[in-house]
PDB file of C-alpha atoms and ligand atoms in Angstrom:
ATOM      1  CA  MET A  65     106.997  92.208  67.262  1.00 40.00           C
ATOM      2  CA  SER A  66     108.232  91.085  70.648  1.00 44.00           C
ATOM      3  CA  ALA A  67     106.724  92.609  73.760  1.00 48.00           C
ATOM      4  CA  PRO A  68     108.656  95.361  75.567  1.00 55.00           C
ATOM      5  CA  ARG A  69     108.319  93.658  78.927  1.00 78.00           C
ATOM      6  CA  THR A  70     110.727  92.249  81.492  1.00 91.00           C
ATOM      7  CA  PRO A  71     109.553  89.366  83.688  1.00 96.00           C
ATOM      8  CA  VAL A  72     107.795  90.163  86.945  1.00 98.00           C
ATOM      9  CA  LEU A  73     108.349  87.594  89.689  1.00 98.00           C
ATOM     10  CA  ALA A  74     106.037  88.301  92.586  1.00 98.00           C
ATOM     11  CA  GLY A  75     105.430  86.539  95.891  1.00 98.00           C
ATOM     12  CA  ASN A  76     102.141  86.921  97.773  1.00 98.00           C
ATOM     13  CA  TRP A  77     102.565  85.685 101.334  1.00 98.00           C
ATOM     14  CA  LYS A  78      98.877  86.133 102.157  1.00 98.00           C
ATOM     15  CA  MET A  79      98.307  85.957 105.947  1.00 98.00           C
ATOM     16  CA  ASN A  80     101.665  84.311 106.577  1.00 98.00           C
ATOM     17  CA  LEU A  81     105.137  85.381 107.785  1.00 98.00           C
ATOM     18  CA  GLY A  82     105.039  87.952 110.553  1.00 98.00           C
ATOM     19  CA  PRO A  83     107.951  90.369 111.097  1.00 98.00           C
ATOM     20  CA  THR A  84     110.357  87.849 112.648  1.00 98.00           C
ATOM     21  CA  GLU A  85     109.701  85.255 109.968  1.00 98.00           C
ATOM     22  CA  ALA A  86     109.928  87.905 107.258  1.00 98.00           C
ATOM     23  CA  SER A  87     113.434  88.900 108.403  1.00 98.00           C
ATOM     24  CA  ARG A  88     114.502  85.281 108.459  1.00 98.00           C
ATOM     25  CA  PHE A  89     112.983  84.728 105.015  1.00 98.00           C
ATOM     26  CA  PHE A  90     114.979  87.572 103.464  1.00 98.00           C
ATOM     27  CA  ASP A  91     118.247  86.394 105.072  1.00 97.00           C
ATOM     28  CA  ASP A  92     117.828  83.129 103.202  1.00 98.00           C
ATOM     29  CA  PHE A  93     116.257  84.513 100.026  1.00 98.00           C
ATOM     30  CA  LEU A  94     118.846  87.233  99.428  1.00 98.00           C
ATOM     31  CA  ALA A  95     121.654  84.711  99.878  1.00 97.00           C
ATOM     32  CA  ALA A  96     120.065  82.537  97.185  1.00 97.00           C
ATOM     33  CA  HIS A  97     118.936  85.283  94.793  1.00 97.00           C
ATOM     34  CA  PRO A  98     121.596  87.502  93.216  1.00 96.00           C
ATOM     35  CA  ALA A  99     120.383  90.955  92.152  1.00 96.00           C
ATOM     36  CA  ARG A 100     119.378  91.179  88.505  1.00 91.00           C
ATOM     37  CA  ALA A 101     118.422  94.199  86.467  1.00 91.00           C
ATOM     38  CA  ASP A 102     116.478  92.298  83.816  1.00 94.00           C
ATOM     39  CA  ALA A 103     113.501  91.318  85.993  1.00 96.00           C
ATOM     40  CA  THR A 104     111.249  92.816  88.657  1.00 97.00           C
ATOM     41  CA  VAL A 105     111.201  90.778  91.864  1.00 98.00           C
ATOM     42  CA  LEU A 106     108.624  91.821  94.415  1.00 98.00           C
ATOM     43  CA  PHE A 107     106.874  90.629  97.538  1.00 98.00           C
ATOM     44  CA  PHE A 108     103.506  91.274  99.086  1.00 98.00           C
ATOM     45  CA  PRO A 109     104.063  90.607 102.805  1.00 98.00           C
ATOM     46  CA  PRO A 110     101.337  91.187 105.377  1.00 98.00           C
ATOM     47  CA  ALA A 111     101.329  94.935 106.114  1.00 98.00           C
ATOM     48  CA  VAL A 112     102.644  94.372 109.649  1.00 98.00           C
ATOM     49  CA  SER A 113     105.779  92.797 108.153  1.00 98.00           C
ATOM     50  CA  LEU A 114     106.602  95.663 105.782  1.00 98.00           C
ATOM     51  CA  ALA A 115     108.966  97.408 108.193  1.00 98.00           C
ATOM     52  CA  ALA A 116     110.915  94.207 108.795  1.00 98.00           C
ATOM     53  CA  ALA A 117     110.983  93.519 105.059  1.00 98.00           C
ATOM     54  CA  ARG A 118     112.157  97.025 104.309  1.00 98.00           C
ATOM     55  CA  ALA A 119     114.946  96.751 106.882  1.00 98.00           C
ATOM     56  CA  ALA A 120     116.047  93.404 105.486  1.00 98.00           C
ATOM     57  CA  LEU A 121     116.108  94.854 101.954  1.00 98.00           C
ATOM     58  CA  ARG A 122     117.998  98.054 102.791  1.00 97.00           C
ATOM     59  CA  ASP A 123     120.972  97.014 100.636  1.00 96.00           C
ATOM     60  CA  ARG A 124     118.860  95.325  97.969  1.00 97.00           C
ATOM     61  CA  ALA A 125     116.883  97.984  96.122  1.00 95.00           C
ATOM     62  CA  ASP A 126     116.360  95.418  93.351  1.00 96.00           C
ATOM     63  CA  VAL A 127     113.701  93.669  95.471  1.00 98.00           C
ATOM     64  CA  ARG A 128     110.460  95.651  95.729  1.00 98.00           C
ATOM     65  CA  LEU A 129     107.530  95.563  98.127  1.00 98.00           C
ATOM     66  CA  GLY A 130     103.784  95.845  97.935  1.00 98.00           C
ATOM     67  CA  VAL A 131     100.658  95.371 100.037  1.00 98.00           C
ATOM     68  CA  GLN A 132      97.915  92.810  99.548  1.00 98.00           C
ATOM     69  CA  ASN A 133      94.960  95.162  99.853  1.00 98.00           C
ATOM     70  CA  VAL A 134      94.050  98.786 100.589  1.00 98.00           C
ATOM     71  CA  TYR A 135      90.967 100.835 101.318  1.00 98.00           C
ATOM     72  CA  TRP A 136      90.230 103.727  98.964  1.00 98.00           C
ATOM     73  CA  GLU A 137      89.995 106.487 101.569  1.00 98.00           C
ATOM     74  CA  ALA A 138      93.242 108.219 102.560  1.00 97.00           C
ATOM     75  CA  GLY A 139      92.516 108.067 106.288  1.00 97.00           C
ATOM     76  CA  GLY A 140      89.826 108.306 108.927  1.00 98.00           C
ATOM     77  CA  ALA A 141      87.472 106.132 110.941  1.00 98.00           C
ATOM     78  CA  PHE A 142      87.850 102.857 109.031  1.00 98.00           C
ATOM     79  CA  THR A 143      88.931 100.385 111.676  1.00 98.00           C
ATOM     80  CA  GLY A 144      91.113  97.593 110.384  1.00 97.00           C
ATOM     81  CA  GLU A 145      91.816  99.166 107.019  1.00 98.00           C
ATOM     82  CA  LEU A 146      94.995 100.403 105.385  1.00 98.00           C
ATOM     83  CA  SER A 147      95.260 103.440 103.104  1.00 98.00           C
ATOM     84  CA  VAL A 148      97.403 104.013 100.025  1.00 98.00           C
ATOM     85  CA  PRO A 149      99.423 106.883 101.574  1.00 98.00           C
ATOM     86  CA  MET A 150     100.184 104.716 104.618  1.00 98.00           C
ATOM     87  CA  ALA A 151     101.246 101.820 102.437  1.00 98.00           C
ATOM     88  CA  ALA A 152     103.494 104.137 100.430  1.00 98.00           C
ATOM     89  CA  ASP A 153     105.005 105.578 103.612  1.00 98.00           C
ATOM     90  CA  ALA A 154     105.744 102.042 104.822  1.00 98.00           C
ATOM     91  CA  GLY A 155     107.702 101.251 101.648  1.00 97.00           C
ATOM     92  CA  ALA A 156     105.087  99.686  99.387  1.00 98.00           C
ATOM     93  CA  GLU A 157     105.273 100.463  95.668  1.00 98.00           C
ATOM     94  CA  TYR A 158     102.672  97.960  94.461  1.00 98.00           C
ATOM     95  CA  VAL A 159      99.167  96.998  95.608  1.00 98.00           C
ATOM     96  CA  LEU A 160      97.244  93.817  94.857  1.00 98.00           C
ATOM     97  CA  VAL A 161      93.642  94.655  94.000  1.00 98.00           C
ATOM     98  CA  GLY A 162      90.854  92.112  93.698  1.00 98.00           C
ATOM     99  CA  HIS A 163      92.828  89.027  94.675  1.00 98.00           C
ATOM    100  CA  SER A 164      90.516  86.032  94.461  1.00 97.00           C
ATOM    101  CA  GLU A 165      90.549  85.639  98.241  1.00 97.00           C
ATOM    102  CA  ARG A 166      89.407  89.246  98.596  1.00 98.00           C
ATOM    103  CA  ARG A 167      86.617  88.586  96.101  1.00 98.00           C
ATOM    104  CA  HIS A 168      85.538  85.136  97.251  1.00 96.00           C
ATOM    105  CA  VAL A 169      86.331  85.060 100.993  1.00 97.00           C
ATOM    106  CA  PHE A 170      85.660  88.722 101.804  1.00 97.00           C
ATOM    107  CA  GLY A 171      82.998  89.512  99.213  1.00 98.00           C
ATOM    108  CA  GLU A 172      84.873  92.286  97.433  1.00 98.00           C
ATOM    109  CA  THR A 173      82.849  93.522  94.475  1.00 98.00           C
ATOM    110  CA  VAL A 174      83.861  94.808  91.063  1.00 98.00           C
ATOM    111  CA  PRO A 175      82.844  98.419  91.932  1.00 98.00           C
ATOM    112  CA  GLN A 176      85.071  98.180  95.010  1.00 98.00           C
ATOM    113  CA  THR A 177      88.025  97.036  92.910  1.00 98.00           C
ATOM    114  CA  VAL A 178      87.399  99.998  90.585  1.00 98.00           C
ATOM    115  CA  ARG A 179      87.608 102.399  93.538  1.00 98.00           C
ATOM    116  CA  LYS A 180      90.724 100.700  94.888  1.00 98.00           C
ATOM    117  CA  VAL A 181      92.561 100.865  91.556  1.00 98.00           C
ATOM    118  CA  ARG A 182      91.629 104.565  91.343  1.00 98.00           C
ATOM    119  CA  ALA A 183      92.983 105.219  94.862  1.00 98.00           C
ATOM    120  CA  VAL A 184      96.191 103.309  94.143  1.00 98.00           C
ATOM    121  CA  LEU A 185      96.865 105.273  90.966  1.00 98.00           C
ATOM    122  CA  ASP A 186      95.969 108.601  92.556  1.00 98.00           C
ATOM    123  CA  GLY A 187      98.325 107.758  95.420  1.00 98.00           C
ATOM    124  CA  GLY A 188     101.204 107.107  93.041  1.00 98.00           C
ATOM    125  CA  LEU A 189     101.466 103.345  93.582  1.00 98.00           C
ATOM    126  CA  VAL A 190     101.174 100.552  91.035  1.00 98.00           C
ATOM    127  CA  PRO A 191      98.000  98.434  90.980  1.00 98.00           C
ATOM    128  CA  VAL A 192      98.215  94.717  90.235  1.00 98.00           C
ATOM    129  CA  LEU A 193      94.647  93.859  89.273  1.00 98.00           C
ATOM    130  CA  CYS A 194      93.878  90.178  89.865  1.00 98.00           C
ATOM    131  CA  VAL A 195      91.247  88.473  87.735  1.00 98.00           C
ATOM    132  CA  GLY A 196      90.179  84.867  87.271  1.00 97.00           C
ATOM    133  CA  GLU A 197      87.290  82.456  86.974  1.00 96.00           C
ATOM    134  CA  THR A 198      86.088  79.664  89.283  1.00 94.00           C
ATOM    135  CA  LEU A 199      85.970  76.038  88.220  1.00 92.00           C
ATOM    136  CA  ASP A 200      82.185  76.139  87.706  1.00 93.00           C
ATOM    137  CA  GLU A 201      82.539  79.217  85.548  1.00 94.00           C
ATOM    138  CA  ARG A 202      85.255  77.555  83.481  1.00 93.00           C
ATOM    139  CA  ARG A 203      83.191  74.358  83.090  1.00 91.00           C
ATOM    140  CA  ALA A 204      80.252  76.469  81.958  1.00 95.00           C
ATOM    141  CA  GLY A 205      82.463  77.958  79.220  1.00 94.00           C
ATOM    142  CA  ARG A 206      82.329  81.375  80.882  1.00 96.00           C
ATOM    143  CA  ALA A 207      86.001  81.886  81.796  1.00 95.00           C
ATOM    144  CA  GLU A 208      86.595  84.730  79.358  1.00 96.00           C
ATOM    145  CA  ALA A 209      83.266  86.394  80.136  1.00 97.00           C
ATOM    146  CA  VAL A 210      83.998  86.341  83.871  1.00 97.00           C
ATOM    147  CA  VAL A 211      87.472  87.788  83.400  1.00 97.00           C
ATOM    148  CA  ASP A 212      86.029  90.445  81.092  1.00 97.00           C
ATOM    149  CA  GLY A 213      83.480  91.312  83.785  1.00 98.00           C
ATOM    150  CA  GLN A 214      86.318  91.910  86.256  1.00 98.00           C
ATOM    151  CA  LEU A 215      88.563  93.728  83.791  1.00 98.00           C
ATOM    152  CA  ILE A 216      86.368  95.971  81.663  1.00 97.00           C
ATOM    153  CA  PRO A 217      84.888  98.137  84.468  1.00 98.00           C
ATOM    154  CA  VAL A 218      88.418  98.953  85.648  1.00 98.00           C
ATOM    155  CA  LEU A 219      89.849  99.534  82.181  1.00 97.00           C
ATOM    156  CA  GLY A 220      87.028 101.947  81.421  1.00 96.00           C
ATOM    157  CA  THR A 221      88.147 104.272  84.217  1.00 97.00           C
ATOM    158  CA  LEU A 222      91.837 104.620  83.356  1.00 97.00           C
ATOM    159  CA  THR A 223      93.519 107.152  81.118  1.00 97.00           C
ATOM    160  CA  GLN A 224      96.074 105.915  78.634  1.00 96.00           C
ATOM    161  CA  ASP A 225      98.889 107.136  80.927  1.00 97.00           C
ATOM    162  CA  GLU A 226      97.383 105.356  83.909  1.00 98.00           C
ATOM    163  CA  ALA A 227      96.982 102.164  81.918  1.00 97.00           C
ATOM    164  CA  ALA A 228     100.725 102.240  81.290  1.00 97.00           C
ATOM    165  CA  ARG A 229     101.225 101.805  85.056  1.00 97.00           C
ATOM    166  CA  LEU A 230      98.816  98.856  85.420  1.00 98.00           C
ATOM    167  CA  LEU A 231      99.737  95.199  85.882  1.00 98.00           C
ATOM    168  CA  VAL A 232      97.187  92.405  85.507  1.00 98.00           C
ATOM    169  CA  ALA A 233      97.414  88.993  87.170  1.00 98.00           C
ATOM    170  CA  TYR A 234      95.339  86.173  85.682  1.00 97.00           C
ATOM    171  CA  GLU A 235      94.715  83.690  88.486  1.00 96.00           C
ATOM    172  CA  PRO A 236      92.145  80.975  87.835  1.00 95.00           C
ATOM    173  CA  VAL A 237      90.477  80.456  91.218  1.00 93.00           C
ATOM    174  CA  TRP A 238      90.522  76.682  90.802  1.00 90.00           C
ATOM    175  CA  ALA A 239      94.327  76.763  90.543  1.00 90.00           C
ATOM    176  CA  ILE A 240      95.000  78.847  93.651  1.00 88.00           C
ATOM    177  CA  GLY A 241      96.422  76.843  96.524  1.00 85.00           C
ATOM    178  CA  THR A 242      95.076  73.617  95.052  1.00 88.00           C
ATOM    179  CA  GLY A 243      98.164  72.186  93.374  1.00 85.00           C
ATOM    180  CA  GLU A 244      96.232  72.380  90.079  1.00 84.00           C
ATOM    181  CA  THR A 245      97.890  74.622  87.518  1.00 86.00           C
ATOM    182  CA  ALA A 246      96.440  75.820  84.255  1.00 87.00           C
ATOM    183  CA  SER A 247      98.357  74.097  81.476  1.00 91.00           C
ATOM    184  CA  PRO A 248     100.900  76.464  79.941  1.00 91.00           C
ATOM    185  CA  ALA A 249      98.814  76.495  76.761  1.00 91.00           C
ATOM    186  CA  ASP A 250      95.563  77.286  78.636  1.00 90.00           C
ATOM    187  CA  ALA A 251      97.296  80.038  80.590  1.00 92.00           C
ATOM    188  CA  ASP A 252      98.678  81.485  77.376  1.00 92.00           C
ATOM    189  CA  ALA A 253      95.231  81.392  75.754  1.00 93.00           C
ATOM    190  CA  MET A 254      93.660  83.292  78.642  1.00 95.00           C
ATOM    191  CA  HIS A 255      96.518  85.770  78.641  1.00 96.00           C
ATOM    192  CA  ARG A 256      95.918  86.302  74.948  1.00 96.00           C
ATOM    193  CA  ALA A 257      92.251  87.064  75.723  1.00 96.00           C
ATOM    194  CA  VAL A 258      93.272  89.520  78.461  1.00 98.00           C
ATOM    195  CA  ARG A 259      95.728  91.175  76.081  1.00 97.00           C
ATOM    196  CA  ALA A 260      93.013  91.497  73.436  1.00 97.00           C
ATOM    197  CA  ARG A 261      90.784  93.187  75.980  1.00 97.00           C
ATOM    198  CA  LEU A 262      93.613  95.567  76.926  1.00 98.00           C
ATOM    199  CA  ALA A 263      94.187  96.275  73.230  1.00 97.00           C
ATOM    200  CA  SER A 264      90.553  97.146  72.630  1.00 96.00           C
ATOM    201  CA  ALA A 265      90.720  99.600  75.541  1.00 97.00           C
ATOM    202  CA  TYR A 266      94.093 101.208  74.868  1.00 97.00           C
ATOM    203  CA  GLY A 267      95.382 100.060  71.484  1.00 97.00           C
ATOM    204  CA  ALA A 268      97.718  97.200  70.601  1.00 96.00           C
ATOM    205  CA  GLU A 269     100.973  98.953  71.393  1.00 96.00           C
ATOM    206  CA  ALA A 270      99.915 100.046  74.880  1.00 96.00           C
ATOM    207  CA  ALA A 271      98.458  96.589  75.552  1.00 97.00           C
ATOM    208  CA  ARG A 272     101.736  94.932  74.632  1.00 95.00           C
ATOM    209  CA  ALA A 273     103.522  96.967  77.327  1.00 95.00           C
ATOM    210  CA  ILE A 274     101.168  95.960  80.184  1.00 97.00           C
ATOM    211  CA  PRO A 275     102.564  92.978  82.102  1.00 97.00           C
ATOM    212  CA  VAL A 276     100.093  90.104  82.489  1.00 97.00           C
ATOM    213  CA  LEU A 277     101.176  87.681  85.217  1.00 98.00           C
ATOM    214  CA  TYR A 278      99.969  84.131  85.785  1.00 97.00           C
ATOM    215  CA  GLY A 279      99.115  82.880  89.264  1.00 96.00           C
ATOM    216  CA  GLY A 280      97.834  79.583  90.637  1.00 95.00           C
ATOM    217  CA  SER A 281     100.068  76.853  92.085  1.00 93.00           C
ATOM    218  CA  VAL A 282     103.232  78.150  90.448  1.00 96.00           C
ATOM    219  CA  LYS A 283     106.200  76.162  91.760  1.00 96.00           C
ATOM    220  CA  PRO A 284     109.902  75.857  90.961  1.00 97.00           C
ATOM    221  CA  GLU A 285     109.016  72.799  88.859  1.00 96.00           C
ATOM    222  CA  ASN A 286     106.515  74.493  86.541  1.00 95.00           C
ATOM    223  CA  ALA A 287     107.657  78.127  86.538  1.00 96.00           C
ATOM    224  CA  ARG A 288     110.016  77.894  83.586  1.00 96.00           C
ATOM    225  CA  GLU A 289     107.451  76.402  81.233  1.00 95.00           C
ATOM    226  CA  LEU A 290     104.768  78.909  82.255  1.00 95.00           C
ATOM    227  CA  LEU A 291     107.170  81.827  81.890  1.00 96.00           C
ATOM    228  CA  ALA A 292     108.202  80.577  78.459  1.00 94.00           C
ATOM    229  CA  GLN A 293     104.679  81.203  77.097  1.00 94.00           C
ATOM    230  CA  PRO A 294     104.706  84.236  74.836  1.00 93.00           C
ATOM    231  CA  GLU A 295     101.868  86.017  76.632  1.00 95.00           C
ATOM    232  CA  VAL A 296     102.945  85.166  80.199  1.00 96.00           C
ATOM    233  CA  ASP A 297     105.024  88.093  81.456  1.00 97.00           C
ATOM    234  CA  GLY A 298     105.549  86.945  84.997  1.00 97.00           C
ATOM    235  CA  VAL A 299     104.128  84.987  87.903  1.00 98.00           C
ATOM    236  CA  LEU A 300     102.265  85.776  91.104  1.00 98.00           C
ATOM    237  CA  VAL A 301     103.202  83.026  93.523  1.00 98.00           C
ATOM    238  CA  GLY A 302     101.415  82.241  96.783  1.00 97.00           C
ATOM    239  CA  GLY A 303     102.425  79.113  98.700  1.00 97.00           C
ATOM    240  CA  ALA A 304     105.758  78.583  96.950  1.00 98.00           C
ATOM    241  CA  SER A 305     106.862  82.173  97.606  1.00 98.00           C
ATOM    242  CA  MET A 306     107.293  81.391 101.302  1.00 98.00           C
ATOM    243  CA  ASP A 307     110.164  79.007 100.625  1.00 98.00           C
ATOM    244  CA  PRO A 308     113.195  81.283 100.150  1.00 98.00           C
ATOM    245  CA  ARG A 309     115.263  78.845  98.085  1.00 98.00           C
ATOM    246  CA  GLY A 310     112.288  77.663  96.077  1.00 98.00           C
ATOM    247  CA  PHE A 311     111.261  81.206  95.244  1.00 98.00           C
ATOM    248  CA  ALA A 312     114.855  82.020  94.292  1.00 98.00           C
ATOM    249  CA  ARG A 313     114.620  79.133  91.809  1.00 98.00           C
ATOM    250  CA  ILE A 314     111.378  80.579  90.431  1.00 98.00           C
ATOM    251  CA  CYS A 315     113.126  83.949  90.033  1.00 97.00           C
ATOM    252  CA  ALA A 316     115.982  82.258  88.195  1.00 96.00           C
ATOM    253  CA  ALA A 317     113.450  80.730  85.777  1.00 94.00           C
ATOM    254  CA  GLY A 318     112.110  84.093  84.670  1.00 88.00           C
TER     255      GLY A 318
HETATM  256  P1  PGA B 461      99.193  79.801  95.084  1.00 61.64           P
HETATM  257  O1  PGA B 461      98.536  81.243  95.232  1.00 61.64           O
HETATM  258  O2  PGA B 461     100.521  80.001  94.364  1.00 61.64           O
HETATM  259  O3  PGA B 461      99.392  79.309  96.501  1.00 61.64           O
HETATM  260  O4  PGA B 461      98.270  78.966  94.283  1.00 61.64           O
HETATM  261  C1  PGA B 461      98.611  82.201  94.220  1.00 61.64           C
HETATM  262  C2  PGA B 461      97.914  83.474  94.645  1.00 61.64           C
HETATM  263  O5  PGA B 461      96.878  83.381  95.335  1.00 61.64           O
HETATM  264  O6  PGA B 461      98.356  84.596  94.336  1.00 61.64           O
END
């Protein structure tokens, strides 16, 4: 049976493109990317660029916005942090949780990702849980075990209804920003393992409906082949999402 999923084409700008650059980006991107109803196109700008992004997208409700990180408290004395209600108020619908840079540069732990996913769901936004192994872990034959270790604690805390709102992004750490991409077949195999894990938590039918995105050096040149894999439901693109015409080509490949 084919999966009831439409492609998700997501750009993660990381700590790039402030408000002025974000406006300029969308001028060029929207000119190159006609609206389409059969895919979800979304961007994770830095939070300070959300207002500019929202203004640029006022006539293009087909392009959605998210934030790259949140804290689990709704407000208070947490200098430098961003809450789910604030992100929602600023126009975000999606939240990246556990991106590899959060885990590996900022030391974010699995229990913290569990709390963040909980806060995102309770706040009515959509969590995009990022998982992935390092090169050493892959070489040691532990890729699936590592991804399981990131996935299972979160899956165990969600109701069936909440699971239906989840997205997962498989991003092998060794492929992020390195120019190395998992081969389409390797990506598909890991996606199959993620899907199996989702199925053991929620049943096969529910698992089939949860989008699993691939991330790690996705470019206009390799997007089509990755997106053609049966278990790859979309892409989470870092570097190449900052080139408006290039990202429009990636969107056209989905
Ligand atoms: P990259 O980043 O496309 O630059 O490899 C992907 C990501 O970190 O989401």
